Short mmCIF file of C-alpha atoms in Angstrom, two decimals:
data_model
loop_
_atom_site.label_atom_id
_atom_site.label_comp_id
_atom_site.label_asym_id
_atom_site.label_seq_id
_atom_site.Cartn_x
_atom_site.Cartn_y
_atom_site.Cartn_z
CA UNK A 24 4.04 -26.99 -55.45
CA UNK A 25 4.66 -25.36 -51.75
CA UNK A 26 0.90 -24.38 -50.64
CA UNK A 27 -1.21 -26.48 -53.16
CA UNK A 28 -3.25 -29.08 -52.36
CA UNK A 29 -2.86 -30.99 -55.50
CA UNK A 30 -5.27 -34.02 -56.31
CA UNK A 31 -6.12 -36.37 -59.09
CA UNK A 32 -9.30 -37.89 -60.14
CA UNK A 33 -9.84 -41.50 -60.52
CA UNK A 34 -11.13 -42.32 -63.54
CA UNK A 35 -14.13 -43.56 -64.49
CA UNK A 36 -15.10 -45.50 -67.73
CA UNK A 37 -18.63 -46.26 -69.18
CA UNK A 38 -18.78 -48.76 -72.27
CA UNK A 39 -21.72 -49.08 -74.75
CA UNK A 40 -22.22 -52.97 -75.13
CA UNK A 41 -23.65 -53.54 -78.90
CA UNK A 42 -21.11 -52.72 -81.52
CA UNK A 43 -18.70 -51.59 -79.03
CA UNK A 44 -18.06 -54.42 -76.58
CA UNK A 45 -19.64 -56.28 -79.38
CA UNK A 46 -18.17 -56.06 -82.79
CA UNK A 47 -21.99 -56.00 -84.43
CA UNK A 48 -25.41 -54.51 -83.12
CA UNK A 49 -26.86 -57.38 -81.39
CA UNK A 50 -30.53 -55.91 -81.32
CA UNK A 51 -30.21 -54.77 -85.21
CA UNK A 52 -28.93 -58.93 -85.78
CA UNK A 53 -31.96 -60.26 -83.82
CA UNK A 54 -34.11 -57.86 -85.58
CA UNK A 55 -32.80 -58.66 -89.30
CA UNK A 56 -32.95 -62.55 -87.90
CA UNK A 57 -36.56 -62.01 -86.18
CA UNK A 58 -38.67 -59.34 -87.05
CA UNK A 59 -40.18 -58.11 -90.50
CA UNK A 60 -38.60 -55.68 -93.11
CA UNK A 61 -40.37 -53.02 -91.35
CA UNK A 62 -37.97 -52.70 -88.35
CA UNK A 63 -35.51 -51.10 -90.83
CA UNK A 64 -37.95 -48.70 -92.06
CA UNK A 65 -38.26 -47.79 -88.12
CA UNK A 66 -34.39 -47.64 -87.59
CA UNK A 67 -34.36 -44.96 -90.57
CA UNK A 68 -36.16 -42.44 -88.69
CA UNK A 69 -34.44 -43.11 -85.56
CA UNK A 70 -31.35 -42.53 -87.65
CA UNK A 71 -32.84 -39.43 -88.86
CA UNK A 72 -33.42 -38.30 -85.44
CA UNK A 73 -37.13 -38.20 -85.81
CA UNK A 74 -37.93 -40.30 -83.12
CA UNK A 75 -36.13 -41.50 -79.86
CA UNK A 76 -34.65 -44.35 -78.97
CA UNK A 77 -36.88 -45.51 -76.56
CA UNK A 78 -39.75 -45.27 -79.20
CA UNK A 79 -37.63 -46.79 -82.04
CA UNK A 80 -36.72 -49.84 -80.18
CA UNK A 81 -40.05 -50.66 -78.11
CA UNK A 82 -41.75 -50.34 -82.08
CA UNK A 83 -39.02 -52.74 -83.48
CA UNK A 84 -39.15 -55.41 -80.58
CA UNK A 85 -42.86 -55.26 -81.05
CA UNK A 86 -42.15 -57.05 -84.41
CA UNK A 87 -40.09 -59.65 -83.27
CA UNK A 88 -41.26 -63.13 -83.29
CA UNK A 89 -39.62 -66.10 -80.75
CA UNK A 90 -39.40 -66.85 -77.90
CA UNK A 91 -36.54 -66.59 -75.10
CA UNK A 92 -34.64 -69.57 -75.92
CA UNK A 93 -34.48 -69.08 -79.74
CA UNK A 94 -33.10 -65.90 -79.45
CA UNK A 95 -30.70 -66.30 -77.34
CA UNK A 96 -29.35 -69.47 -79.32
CA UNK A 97 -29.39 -67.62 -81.90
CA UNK A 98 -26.92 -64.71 -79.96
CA UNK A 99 -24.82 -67.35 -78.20
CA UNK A 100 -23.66 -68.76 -82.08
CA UNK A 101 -23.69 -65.52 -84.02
CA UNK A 102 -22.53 -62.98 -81.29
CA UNK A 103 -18.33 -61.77 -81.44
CA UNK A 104 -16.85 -59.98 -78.87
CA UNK A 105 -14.54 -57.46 -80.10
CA UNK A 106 -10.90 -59.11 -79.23
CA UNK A 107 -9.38 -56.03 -78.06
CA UNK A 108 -11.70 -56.32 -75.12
CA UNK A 109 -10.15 -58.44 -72.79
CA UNK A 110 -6.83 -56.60 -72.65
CA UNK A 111 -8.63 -53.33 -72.71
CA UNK A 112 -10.13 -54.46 -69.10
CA UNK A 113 -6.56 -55.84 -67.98
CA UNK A 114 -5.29 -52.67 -68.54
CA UNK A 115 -8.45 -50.60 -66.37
CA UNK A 116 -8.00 -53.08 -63.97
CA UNK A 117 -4.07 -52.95 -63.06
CA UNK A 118 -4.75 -49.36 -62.94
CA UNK A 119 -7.43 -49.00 -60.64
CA UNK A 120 -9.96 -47.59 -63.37
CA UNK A 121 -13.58 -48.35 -62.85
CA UNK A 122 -15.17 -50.07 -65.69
CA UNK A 123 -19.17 -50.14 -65.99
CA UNK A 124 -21.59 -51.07 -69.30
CA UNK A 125 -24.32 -48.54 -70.14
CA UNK A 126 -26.86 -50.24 -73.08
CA UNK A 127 -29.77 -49.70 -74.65
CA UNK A 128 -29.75 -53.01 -75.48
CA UNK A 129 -31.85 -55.68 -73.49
CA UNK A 130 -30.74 -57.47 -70.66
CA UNK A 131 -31.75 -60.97 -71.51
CA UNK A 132 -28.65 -60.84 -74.27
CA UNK A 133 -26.17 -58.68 -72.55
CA UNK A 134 -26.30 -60.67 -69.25
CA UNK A 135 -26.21 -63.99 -71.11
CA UNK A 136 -23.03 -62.98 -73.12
CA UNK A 137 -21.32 -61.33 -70.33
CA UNK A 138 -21.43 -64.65 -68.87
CA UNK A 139 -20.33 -66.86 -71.62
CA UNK A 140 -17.48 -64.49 -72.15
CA UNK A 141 -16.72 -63.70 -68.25
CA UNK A 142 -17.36 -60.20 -68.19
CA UNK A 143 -17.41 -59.57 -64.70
CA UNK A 144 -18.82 -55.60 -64.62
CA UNK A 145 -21.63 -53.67 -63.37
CA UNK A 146 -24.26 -53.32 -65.96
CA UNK A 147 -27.40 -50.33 -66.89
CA UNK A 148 -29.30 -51.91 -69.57
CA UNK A 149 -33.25 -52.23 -70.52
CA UNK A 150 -35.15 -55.37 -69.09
CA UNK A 151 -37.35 -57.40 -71.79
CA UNK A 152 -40.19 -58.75 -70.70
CA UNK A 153 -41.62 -61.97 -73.04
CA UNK A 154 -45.21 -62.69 -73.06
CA UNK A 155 -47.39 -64.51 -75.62
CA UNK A 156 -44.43 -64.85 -77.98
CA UNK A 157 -43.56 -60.59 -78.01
CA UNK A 158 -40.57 -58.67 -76.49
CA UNK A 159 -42.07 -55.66 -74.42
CA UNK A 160 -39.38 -53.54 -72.72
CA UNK A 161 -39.13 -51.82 -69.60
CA UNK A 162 -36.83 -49.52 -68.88
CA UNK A 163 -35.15 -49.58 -65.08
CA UNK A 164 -32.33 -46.96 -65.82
CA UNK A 165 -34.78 -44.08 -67.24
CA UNK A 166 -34.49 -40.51 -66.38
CA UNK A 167 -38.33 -39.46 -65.76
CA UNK A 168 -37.98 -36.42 -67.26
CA UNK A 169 -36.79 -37.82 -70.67
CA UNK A 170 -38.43 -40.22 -73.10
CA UNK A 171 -35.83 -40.02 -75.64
CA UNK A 172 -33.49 -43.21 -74.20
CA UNK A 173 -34.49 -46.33 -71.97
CA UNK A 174 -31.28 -46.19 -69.98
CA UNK A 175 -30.45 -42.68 -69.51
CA UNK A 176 -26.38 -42.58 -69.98
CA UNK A 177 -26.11 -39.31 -69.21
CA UNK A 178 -27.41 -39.53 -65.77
CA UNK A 179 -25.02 -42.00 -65.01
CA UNK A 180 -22.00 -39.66 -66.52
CA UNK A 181 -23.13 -36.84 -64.04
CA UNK A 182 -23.45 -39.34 -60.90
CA UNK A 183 -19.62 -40.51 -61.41
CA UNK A 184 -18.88 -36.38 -61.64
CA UNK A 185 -20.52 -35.94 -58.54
CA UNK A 186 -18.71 -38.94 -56.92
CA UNK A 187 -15.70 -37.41 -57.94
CA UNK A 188 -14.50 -39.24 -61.12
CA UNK A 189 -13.10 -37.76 -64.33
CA UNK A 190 -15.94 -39.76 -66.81
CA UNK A 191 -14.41 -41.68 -70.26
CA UNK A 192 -17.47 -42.69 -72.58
CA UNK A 193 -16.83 -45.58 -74.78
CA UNK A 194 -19.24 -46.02 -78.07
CA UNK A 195 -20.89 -45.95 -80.90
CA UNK A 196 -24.27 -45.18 -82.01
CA UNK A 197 -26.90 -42.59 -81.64
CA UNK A 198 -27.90 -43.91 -77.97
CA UNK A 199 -23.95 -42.32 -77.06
CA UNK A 200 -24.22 -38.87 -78.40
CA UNK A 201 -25.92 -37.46 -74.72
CA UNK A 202 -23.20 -38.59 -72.70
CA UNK A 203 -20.43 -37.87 -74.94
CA UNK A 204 -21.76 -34.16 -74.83
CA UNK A 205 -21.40 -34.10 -70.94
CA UNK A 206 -18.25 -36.62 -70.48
CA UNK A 207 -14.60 -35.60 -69.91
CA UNK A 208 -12.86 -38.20 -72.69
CA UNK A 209 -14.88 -39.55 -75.30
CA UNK A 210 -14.20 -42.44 -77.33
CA UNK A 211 -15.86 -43.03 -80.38
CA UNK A 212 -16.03 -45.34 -83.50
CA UNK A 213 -18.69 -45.43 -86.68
CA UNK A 214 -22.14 -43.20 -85.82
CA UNK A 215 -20.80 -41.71 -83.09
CA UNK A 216 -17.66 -40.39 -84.38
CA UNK A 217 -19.84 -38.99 -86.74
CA UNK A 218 -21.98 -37.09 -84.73
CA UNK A 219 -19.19 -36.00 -82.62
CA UNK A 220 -18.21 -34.47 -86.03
CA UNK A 221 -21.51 -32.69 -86.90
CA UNK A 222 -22.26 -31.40 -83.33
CA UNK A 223 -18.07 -30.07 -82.62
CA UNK A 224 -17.65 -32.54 -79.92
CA UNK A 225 -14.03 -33.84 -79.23
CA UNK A 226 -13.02 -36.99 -79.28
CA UNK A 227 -10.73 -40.03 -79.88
CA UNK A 228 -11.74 -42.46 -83.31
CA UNK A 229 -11.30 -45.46 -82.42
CA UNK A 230 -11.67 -49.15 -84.61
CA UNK A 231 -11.24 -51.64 -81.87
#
């Protein structure tokens, strides 16, 4: 059009890792594997919304018994990536779209699987820390003024705006409602298709 200045936005996609990536929770199969009944009876009220996250997951790894090399034998045999994957990132690839995971999973797993399955992509995740037989968690990719998530999502979906991309979230759980509210394309399978549907949020359902 004569006079217009007409330009496109790359695009921009962030992934949730467990049950997205993967085709299971990898923290909720560690935790059924590792940890007392009473992880469950924490995941309820996270599912409830009645506590965070962050809280929900530091009380649940608090549970968990093993050490470093247990669990992650344990991941490396029981873990599945989901097989659409692999063309999925072909596809982002040959079209110059920017791939990156966000997880509030722990980084000990997600690194080690990325590897095994050559996932070669920048990752936000929470960093366990094993001492005396316990998981404690830190969180590197926290927003300070939030306590609800360990890797704040939603931060990261406003930094790509700023930089210019158009932002496609990619998930599934409660952890992915935040930056579904603020991306521009949302993808979403399971929980978070259904809390797209209670809160009026658009997006695409998705199985694989």
């Amino acid at each position: 059009v004569s006079g217009w200045h007409l330009m496109i936005r790359r695009l921009a996609v962030l992934c949730d890792f467990d049950g997205t990536i993967t085709t299971t929770d990898i923290a909720e199969m560690l935790l059924a594997r590792f940890a007392p009944p009473e992880w469950e009876r924490i995941e309820m009220l996270h599912r409830a919304r009645q506590i965070g996250t962050r809280e929900a997951m530091a009380r649940q790894f608090a549970l968990l018994s093993g050490d470093r090399a247990t669990l992650l034998d344990f991941v490396r045999s029981e873990a599945r990536m989901d097989p659409g994957v692999p063309a999925f990132l072909r596809l982002c690839r040959a079209r110059g779209i920017e791939v990156e995971i966000v997880s509030e999973g722990l980084d000990f797993y997600v690194h080690e699987l990325m590897d095994m399955w050559g996932l070669d992509l920048p990752v936000r995740t929470n960093r366990a820390v094993f001492e005396d037989g316990r998981v404690r968690i830190e969180y590197p990719f926290a927003d300070p003024s939030c306590t609800l998530c360990g890797t704040c999502k939603l931060d990261r979906v406003f930094e790509l705006r700023v930089a210019g991309y158009r932002g496609v979230y990619v998930g599934d759980g409660d952890s992915d409602l935040c930056p579904a509210i603020e991306a521009d394309d949302v993808f979403a399978k399971r929980r978070l298709a259904e809390l797209c549907d209670s809160e009026g949020i658009a997006y695409r359902p998705f199985d694989s």
